[in-house]
Amino acid sequence: MELYGYDVLDRFIASLATDELDRTLEAYFIAERNRAARSGADINRAWRTTRDFILETLQDLSHTSNDKAKLHELSSHIKRWELRYRNLSPNPIPKRIHVLRALPARVIEELYTLFKPDSPDNPFRSEPQRWRNMAILLCLLHQGLRRSEALLLAADAVKTGTDERTLKPRYWMNVQNQFEDEDPRYCDPPSIKNSQSIRQIPLSREVAEYIDAYATNYRGRSPHPQLFLNNRGAPLGVRGLGRIFDRVSTLLSDDAKQALQENLRRPRISAHDFRHTCAVIRLAHFRAHGNDEDDSLAQLRAFFGWTYTSNMPRLYARAYWERQIETVWNDDFDAHVDALRTIEPGGWKECLS
């Protein structure tokens, strides 16, 4: 309007003045973007409405034009504008920082204290809640399960057999969805992400025994076959799981919250933070046992259920090299805990030569 007057759009659209419309749209976009930067107002909707109105009106008019040359020119302009303005926004959303790093050691220490069933600092009331929540923590932190995968575990998730090579007991769990047709969780039901996510992963003896003890002694009777239940005996849902970590996050010390912020995180724990931590620990474990990077990343794909084309293992490899963990775990439960405690908050460490 400032360039050509208040009736500018009507005149340019009626006369199919493509060059003037091009300059007008560009000037309008720049003006709106500057206004958004100054005021912080969300003007995406106004921009989309203006852009779509002009393009759709021109498309309708192009079908009524008898001038083939003008019709071809107009069609070319419309295609060019669509390509130019498709992904532009006067309110560009800041890119979210994806933090693929292990949780700081101090945070891990406090979480173990808050989740341990017999801890005086445990905020959960009943014994079943305490044992259930600790079992959830082990599934997320030690097994690297996605929250949906943990919520889909069956009550008999822990399997046992004999290792044919060592003749010693071995433990594992099958990650799959057995409850698609009978799952009563209608609000945000968990699901398996992809076909590669259906997998079998090993368990340490301590983790296996803890989960089995919870399932046998504290889970209680329920008509539902899922491992983790809420207080009403129904399968625990995504929101219920989130409330567990919300509550624990409020009890972290100021030092732990500061450590999270220094780690480029919010002062709140999410279920996926444990998967990040487990991935970095696992990669360190594979590397320490002499596996080269390609073999280690292939093992990560199998363990964490990533597709063959996923770039996630490479991102975790970067996290591993950014924060070199000096002590790594093996399949022993205590060794894993000790490895988690070696993660130092903040700073860089020299990469291995």
Short mmCIF file of C-alpha atoms in Angstrom, two decimals:
data_model
loop_
_atom_site.label_atom_id
_atom_site.label_comp_id
_atom_site.label_asym_id
_atom_site.label_seq_id
_atom_site.Cartn_x
_atom_site.Cartn_y
_atom_site.Cartn_z
CA MET A 1 0.00 0.00 0.00
CA GLU A 2 2.83 2.38 0.83
CA LEU A 3 4.31 1.74 -2.61
CA TYR A 4 1.24 1.85 -4.84
CA GLY A 5 -1.81 2.95 -2.84
CA TYR A 6 -4.61 1.35 -0.84
CA ASP A 7 -6.32 -0.41 -3.74
CA VAL A 8 -3.06 -1.89 -4.97
CA LEU A 9 -4.04 -5.58 -4.84
CA ASP A 10 -7.34 -5.10 -6.63
CA ARG A 11 -5.70 -3.16 -9.45
CA PHE A 12 -2.73 -5.50 -9.92
CA ILE A 13 -4.81 -8.69 -9.74
CA ALA A 14 -7.44 -7.36 -12.14
CA SER A 15 -4.81 -6.37 -14.67
CA LEU A 16 -2.65 -9.48 -14.04
CA ALA A 17 0.33 -7.20 -13.37
CA THR A 18 2.73 -9.96 -12.36
CA ASP A 19 5.86 -7.82 -12.00
CA GLU A 20 4.13 -5.33 -9.71
CA LEU A 21 2.55 -8.16 -7.69
CA ASP A 22 5.96 -9.77 -7.32
CA ARG A 23 7.48 -6.57 -5.89
CA THR A 24 4.43 -5.98 -3.70
CA LEU A 25 4.51 -9.46 -2.17
CA GLU A 26 8.24 -9.21 -1.49
CA ALA A 27 7.89 -5.76 0.10
CA TYR A 28 4.94 -6.95 2.22
CA PHE A 29 6.88 -9.99 3.42
CA ILE A 30 9.92 -7.91 4.42
CA ALA A 31 7.76 -5.34 6.19
CA GLU A 32 5.87 -8.01 8.14
CA ARG A 33 9.09 -9.80 9.08
CA ASN A 34 10.59 -6.56 10.42
CA ARG A 35 7.40 -5.83 12.37
CA ALA A 36 7.44 -9.31 13.88
CA ALA A 37 11.08 -8.90 14.90
CA ARG A 38 10.28 -5.63 16.70
CA SER A 39 7.02 -6.59 18.39
CA GLY A 40 7.33 -10.35 18.73
CA ALA A 41 3.79 -10.70 17.36
CA ASP A 42 2.82 -13.89 15.57
CA ILE A 43 1.83 -12.80 12.05
CA ASN A 44 2.25 -16.11 10.27
CA ARG A 45 -1.49 -16.46 9.78
CA ALA A 46 -1.84 -13.00 8.22
CA TRP A 47 1.04 -13.70 5.85
CA ARG A 48 -0.31 -17.10 4.80
CA THR A 49 -3.77 -15.64 4.22
CA THR A 50 -2.41 -12.84 2.00
CA ARG A 51 -0.10 -15.15 0.07
CA ASP A 52 -2.75 -17.82 -0.49
CA PHE A 53 -5.38 -15.29 -1.51
CA ILE A 54 -3.18 -13.79 -4.22
CA LEU A 55 -1.93 -17.11 -5.57
CA GLU A 56 -5.33 -18.80 -5.59
CA THR A 57 -7.02 -15.79 -7.20
CA LEU A 58 -4.39 -15.66 -9.93
CA GLN A 59 -4.77 -19.38 -10.52
CA ASP A 60 -8.52 -18.93 -10.99
CA LEU A 61 -8.00 -16.00 -13.35
CA SER A 62 -5.42 -17.89 -15.38
CA HIS A 63 -8.09 -20.36 -16.45
CA THR A 64 -10.26 -17.56 -17.87
CA SER A 65 -7.58 -15.78 -19.90
CA ASN A 66 -7.71 -16.13 -23.69
CA ASP A 67 -4.21 -14.76 -24.17
CA LYS A 68 -2.00 -17.84 -24.36
CA ALA A 69 1.21 -15.88 -23.98
CA LYS A 70 -0.12 -14.09 -20.92
CA LEU A 71 -1.46 -17.38 -19.57
CA HIS A 72 1.97 -19.02 -19.90
CA GLU A 73 3.68 -16.05 -18.24
CA LEU A 74 1.18 -16.04 -15.41
CA SER A 75 1.55 -19.80 -14.81
CA SER A 76 5.34 -19.43 -14.66
CA HIS A 77 5.07 -16.61 -12.14
CA ILE A 78 2.68 -18.60 -9.95
CA LYS A 79 5.00 -21.62 -9.86
CA ARG A 80 7.98 -19.41 -9.04
CA TRP A 81 6.11 -17.66 -6.23
CA GLU A 82 4.95 -20.96 -4.78
CA LEU A 83 8.52 -22.25 -4.66
CA ARG A 84 9.86 -19.00 -3.22
CA TYR A 85 7.27 -18.47 -0.51
CA ARG A 86 6.43 -22.08 0.39
CA ASN A 87 8.78 -22.30 3.38
CA LEU A 88 9.19 -18.63 4.23
CA SER A 89 7.69 -17.33 7.44
CA PRO A 90 7.72 -13.83 8.93
CA ASN A 91 7.96 -15.54 12.32
CA PRO A 92 10.67 -18.16 11.83
CA ILE A 93 10.56 -20.67 14.68
CA PRO A 94 13.93 -20.98 16.42
CA LYS A 95 15.46 -24.35 15.76
CA ARG A 96 15.28 -26.65 18.72
CA ILE A 97 18.63 -27.82 20.03
CA HIS A 98 18.68 -31.60 20.09
CA VAL A 99 20.92 -32.54 22.98
CA LEU A 100 22.35 -36.01 22.51
CA ARG A 101 24.46 -36.20 25.63
CA ALA A 102 24.63 -38.33 28.71
CA LEU A 103 23.02 -36.91 31.83
CA PRO A 104 25.51 -35.35 34.25
CA ALA A 105 26.85 -37.63 36.97
CA ARG A 106 25.36 -35.54 39.78
CA VAL A 107 21.90 -35.85 38.27
CA ILE A 108 22.25 -39.62 37.90
CA GLU A 109 23.32 -39.94 41.54
CA GLU A 110 20.30 -37.98 42.76
CA LEU A 111 17.92 -39.91 40.53
CA TYR A 112 19.11 -43.23 41.97
CA THR A 113 18.52 -41.83 45.45
CA LEU A 114 15.04 -40.56 44.57
CA PHE A 115 13.97 -43.78 42.85
CA LYS A 116 15.51 -46.36 45.17
CA PRO A 117 12.54 -48.07 46.88
CA ASP A 118 13.95 -47.98 50.41
CA SER A 119 15.33 -44.44 50.15
CA PRO A 120 13.93 -41.91 52.65
CA ASP A 121 14.01 -39.34 49.82
CA ASN A 122 11.72 -41.41 47.59
CA PRO A 123 8.62 -39.19 47.02
CA PHE A 124 6.22 -41.98 46.07
CA ARG A 125 3.86 -43.31 48.72
CA SER A 126 3.26 -46.99 48.26
CA GLU A 127 5.70 -49.88 47.91
CA PRO A 128 4.21 -50.95 44.55
CA GLN A 129 4.72 -47.44 43.19
CA ARG A 130 8.30 -47.32 44.38
CA TRP A 131 9.22 -50.69 42.95
CA ARG A 132 7.41 -49.97 39.69
CA ASN A 133 9.12 -46.62 39.20
CA MET A 134 12.56 -48.06 39.90
CA ALA A 135 11.87 -50.82 37.36
CA ILE A 136 10.89 -48.15 34.83
CA LEU A 137 14.12 -46.27 35.52
CA LEU A 138 16.16 -49.44 34.90
CA CYS A 139 14.34 -50.13 31.63
CA LEU A 140 15.01 -46.60 30.39
CA LEU A 141 18.49 -45.98 31.75
CA HIS A 142 20.08 -49.43 31.52
CA GLN A 143 18.18 -50.85 28.54
CA GLY A 144 17.73 -47.62 26.56
CA LEU A 145 14.05 -48.25 25.85
CA ARG A 146 11.84 -45.57 24.40
CA ARG A 147 9.02 -44.64 26.78
CA SER A 148 6.46 -46.31 24.49
CA GLU A 149 8.53 -49.50 24.41
CA ALA A 150 8.71 -49.61 28.20
CA LEU A 151 4.96 -49.09 28.49
CA LEU A 152 4.32 -51.97 26.06
CA LEU A 153 6.35 -54.53 28.02
CA ALA A 154 4.39 -57.58 29.11
CA ALA A 155 4.29 -58.78 32.72
CA ASP A 156 6.49 -61.71 31.69
CA ALA A 157 8.89 -59.46 29.78
CA VAL A 158 11.98 -60.96 31.39
CA LYS A 159 13.11 -64.14 29.67
CA THR A 160 15.84 -66.52 30.80
CA GLY A 161 17.83 -69.29 29.21
CA THR A 162 21.26 -70.87 29.13
CA ASP A 163 24.15 -69.46 27.15
CA GLU A 164 25.32 -72.27 24.89
CA ARG A 165 28.91 -71.05 24.95
CA THR A 166 29.39 -70.51 28.69
CA LEU A 167 26.52 -72.67 30.02
CA LYS A 168 25.63 -69.76 32.31
CA PRO A 169 22.17 -68.22 32.64
CA ARG A 170 21.37 -65.44 30.21
CA TYR A 171 18.55 -62.91 30.40
CA TRP A 172 16.78 -60.84 27.77
CA MET A 173 13.56 -59.03 26.97
CA ASN A 174 11.53 -58.89 23.77
CA VAL A 175 10.57 -55.38 22.69
CA GLN A 176 7.28 -55.62 20.79
CA ASN A 177 3.60 -54.68 20.92
CA GLN A 178 1.39 -57.61 21.86
CA PHE A 179 -1.62 -55.52 22.83
CA GLU A 180 -2.74 -53.62 19.71
CA ASP A 181 -6.26 -55.10 19.73
CA GLU A 182 -6.80 -55.07 23.48
CA ASP A 183 -4.88 -52.09 24.85
CA PRO A 184 -7.28 -49.98 26.96
CA ARG A 185 -5.13 -46.84 26.88
CA TYR A 186 -7.21 -44.67 24.56
CA CYS A 187 -5.45 -41.42 25.43
CA ASP A 188 -1.95 -41.20 23.89
CA PRO A 189 -1.50 -44.97 23.59
CA PRO A 190 2.11 -46.09 23.21
CA SER A 191 3.24 -47.69 19.98
CA ILE A 192 6.29 -49.32 18.41
CA LYS A 193 8.08 -46.81 16.20
CA ASN A 194 9.09 -49.04 13.27
CA SER A 195 9.79 -52.64 12.31
CA GLN A 196 13.43 -52.36 13.42
CA SER A 197 12.18 -51.43 16.90
CA ILE A 198 10.85 -54.97 17.36
CA ARG A 199 13.92 -56.62 18.82
CA GLN A 200 15.44 -58.78 21.53
CA ILE A 201 17.92 -57.14 23.88
CA PRO A 202 20.09 -58.62 26.65
CA LEU A 203 19.61 -57.88 30.35
CA SER A 204 22.09 -57.97 33.16
CA ARG A 205 21.23 -60.44 35.90
CA GLU A 206 20.60 -57.65 38.43
CA VAL A 207 18.18 -55.77 36.17
CA ALA A 208 16.39 -59.00 35.26
CA GLU A 209 16.03 -60.03 38.89
CA TYR A 210 14.75 -56.60 39.93
CA ILE A 211 12.08 -56.48 37.22
CA ASP A 212 11.06 -60.04 38.02
CA ALA A 213 10.82 -59.21 41.74
CA TYR A 214 8.58 -56.23 40.96
CA ALA A 215 6.36 -58.28 38.64
CA THR A 216 6.07 -61.14 41.15
CA ASN A 217 5.77 -59.30 44.47
CA TYR A 218 4.59 -55.73 43.87
CA ARG A 219 2.74 -55.45 40.57
CA GLY A 220 -0.40 -57.02 41.98
CA ARG A 221 -3.18 -58.84 40.21
CA SER A 222 -4.74 -57.27 37.15
CA PRO A 223 -6.75 -58.45 34.15
CA HIS A 224 -4.32 -56.49 32.00
CA PRO A 225 -1.12 -58.20 30.83
CA GLN A 226 1.07 -55.09 30.69
CA LEU A 227 4.02 -54.93 33.09
CA PHE A 228 3.61 -51.37 34.34
CA LEU A 229 0.22 -50.49 35.87
CA ASN A 230 -1.22 -47.33 37.37
CA ASN A 231 -2.81 -47.05 40.81
CA ARG A 232 -6.13 -48.38 39.47
CA GLY A 233 -4.58 -51.54 38.07
CA ALA A 234 -4.84 -50.36 34.44
CA PRO A 235 -1.84 -50.07 32.10
CA LEU A 236 0.30 -47.01 32.83
CA GLY A 237 -0.03 -44.39 30.06
CA VAL A 238 2.28 -41.85 28.51
CA ARG A 239 0.92 -39.02 30.64
CA GLY A 240 1.23 -41.04 33.81
CA LEU A 241 4.85 -41.78 33.00
CA GLY A 242 5.48 -38.11 32.36
CA ARG A 243 4.03 -37.18 35.75
CA ILE A 244 6.52 -39.49 37.47
CA PHE A 245 9.49 -37.63 36.00
CA ASP A 246 7.84 -34.24 36.49
CA ARG A 247 7.54 -34.96 40.20
CA VAL A 248 11.09 -36.20 40.56
CA SER A 249 12.44 -33.23 38.57
CA THR A 250 11.03 -30.81 41.15
CA LEU A 251 13.02 -32.58 43.88
CA LEU A 252 16.41 -32.28 42.21
CA SER A 253 18.84 -30.07 44.07
CA ASP A 254 19.78 -26.64 42.75
CA ASP A 255 23.23 -28.01 41.88
CA ALA A 256 21.69 -30.82 39.84
CA LYS A 257 19.40 -28.40 38.00
CA GLN A 258 22.38 -26.17 37.30
CA ALA A 259 24.29 -29.16 35.97
CA LEU A 260 21.41 -29.86 33.58
CA GLN A 261 21.44 -26.27 32.33
CA GLU A 262 25.19 -26.37 31.84
CA ASN A 263 24.59 -29.53 29.80
CA LEU A 264 22.33 -27.48 27.45
CA ARG A 265 19.20 -28.99 28.96
CA ARG A 266 16.11 -27.78 30.71
CA PRO A 267 16.09 -28.23 34.51
CA ARG A 268 13.70 -31.14 34.05
CA ILE A 269 14.19 -34.84 33.32
CA SER A 270 12.37 -36.55 30.47
CA ALA A 271 12.15 -40.25 29.68
CA HIS A 272 14.21 -39.79 26.52
CA ASP A 273 17.15 -38.33 28.49
CA PHE A 274 17.81 -41.83 29.80
CA ARG A 275 17.90 -43.26 26.28
CA HIS A 276 20.51 -40.65 25.34
CA THR A 277 22.57 -41.58 28.37
CA CYS A 278 22.35 -45.31 27.72
CA ALA A 279 23.35 -44.85 24.07
CA VAL A 280 26.51 -42.94 24.97
CA ILE A 281 27.40 -45.50 27.64
CA ARG A 282 26.80 -48.42 25.28
CA LEU A 283 28.93 -46.85 22.56
CA ALA A 284 31.74 -46.34 25.05
CA HIS A 285 31.40 -49.98 26.07
CA PHE A 286 31.62 -51.22 22.48
CA ARG A 287 34.63 -49.03 21.73
CA ALA A 288 36.43 -50.11 24.88
CA HIS A 289 36.10 -53.72 23.81
CA GLY A 290 38.05 -53.06 20.64
CA ASN A 291 35.21 -52.63 18.16
CA ASP A 292 35.83 -50.08 15.43
CA GLU A 293 33.35 -47.28 14.92
CA ASP A 294 31.38 -48.93 12.11
CA ASP A 295 30.92 -52.15 14.10
CA SER A 296 29.99 -50.17 17.19
CA LEU A 297 27.38 -48.15 15.33
CA ALA A 298 25.93 -51.33 13.81
CA GLN A 299 25.55 -52.76 17.31
CA LEU A 300 23.89 -49.55 18.45
CA ARG A 301 21.35 -49.86 15.64
CA ALA A 302 20.45 -53.37 16.68
CA PHE A 303 20.30 -52.62 20.41
CA PHE A 304 18.28 -49.40 20.19
CA GLY A 305 16.02 -50.36 17.29
CA TRP A 306 17.10 -47.75 14.74
CA THR A 307 16.53 -48.25 11.04
CA TYR A 308 19.48 -48.98 8.78
CA THR A 309 19.19 -45.51 7.26
CA SER A 310 18.84 -43.64 10.56
CA ASN A 311 21.49 -41.02 11.30
CA MET A 312 20.95 -41.33 15.07
CA PRO A 313 23.98 -43.61 15.70
CA ARG A 314 26.25 -41.02 14.09
CA LEU A 315 24.83 -38.31 16.32
CA TYR A 316 25.50 -40.42 19.38
CA ALA A 317 29.01 -41.08 18.12
CA ARG A 318 29.54 -37.34 18.10
CA ALA A 319 28.17 -37.13 21.64
CA TYR A 320 30.59 -39.88 22.64
CA TRP A 321 33.60 -38.05 21.28
CA GLU A 322 32.46 -34.74 22.76
CA ARG A 323 32.24 -36.26 26.19
CA GLN A 324 34.68 -39.11 26.51
CA ILE A 325 33.64 -41.42 29.32
CA GLU A 326 36.70 -42.76 31.10
CA THR A 327 35.12 -45.79 32.73
CA VAL A 328 32.66 -47.86 30.77
CA TRP A 329 30.28 -50.54 31.83
CA ASN A 330 30.06 -54.18 30.96
CA ASP A 331 27.01 -56.35 31.48
CA ASP A 332 27.45 -56.21 35.24
CA PHE A 333 24.90 -53.97 36.95
CA ASP A 334 27.37 -52.36 39.39
CA ALA A 335 29.81 -51.65 36.57
CA HIS A 336 27.07 -49.81 34.70
CA VAL A 337 26.26 -47.71 37.75
CA ASP A 338 29.95 -46.91 38.24
CA ALA A 339 30.23 -45.88 34.60
CA LEU A 340 27.24 -43.57 34.91
CA ARG A 341 28.92 -41.88 37.86
CA THR A 342 31.99 -40.99 35.82
CA ILE A 343 30.11 -38.62 33.51
CA GLU A 344 31.35 -35.15 34.32
CA PRO A 345 29.11 -32.11 33.70
CA GLY A 346 30.40 -29.42 31.35
CA GLY A 347 33.62 -29.02 29.48
CA TRP A 348 35.41 -30.99 26.79
CA LYS A 349 37.80 -33.87 27.18
CA GLU A 350 40.52 -34.94 24.85
CA CYS A 351 39.45 -37.44 22.24
CA LEU A 352 41.16 -40.78 22.20
CA SER A 353 44.07 -40.87 19.82
#
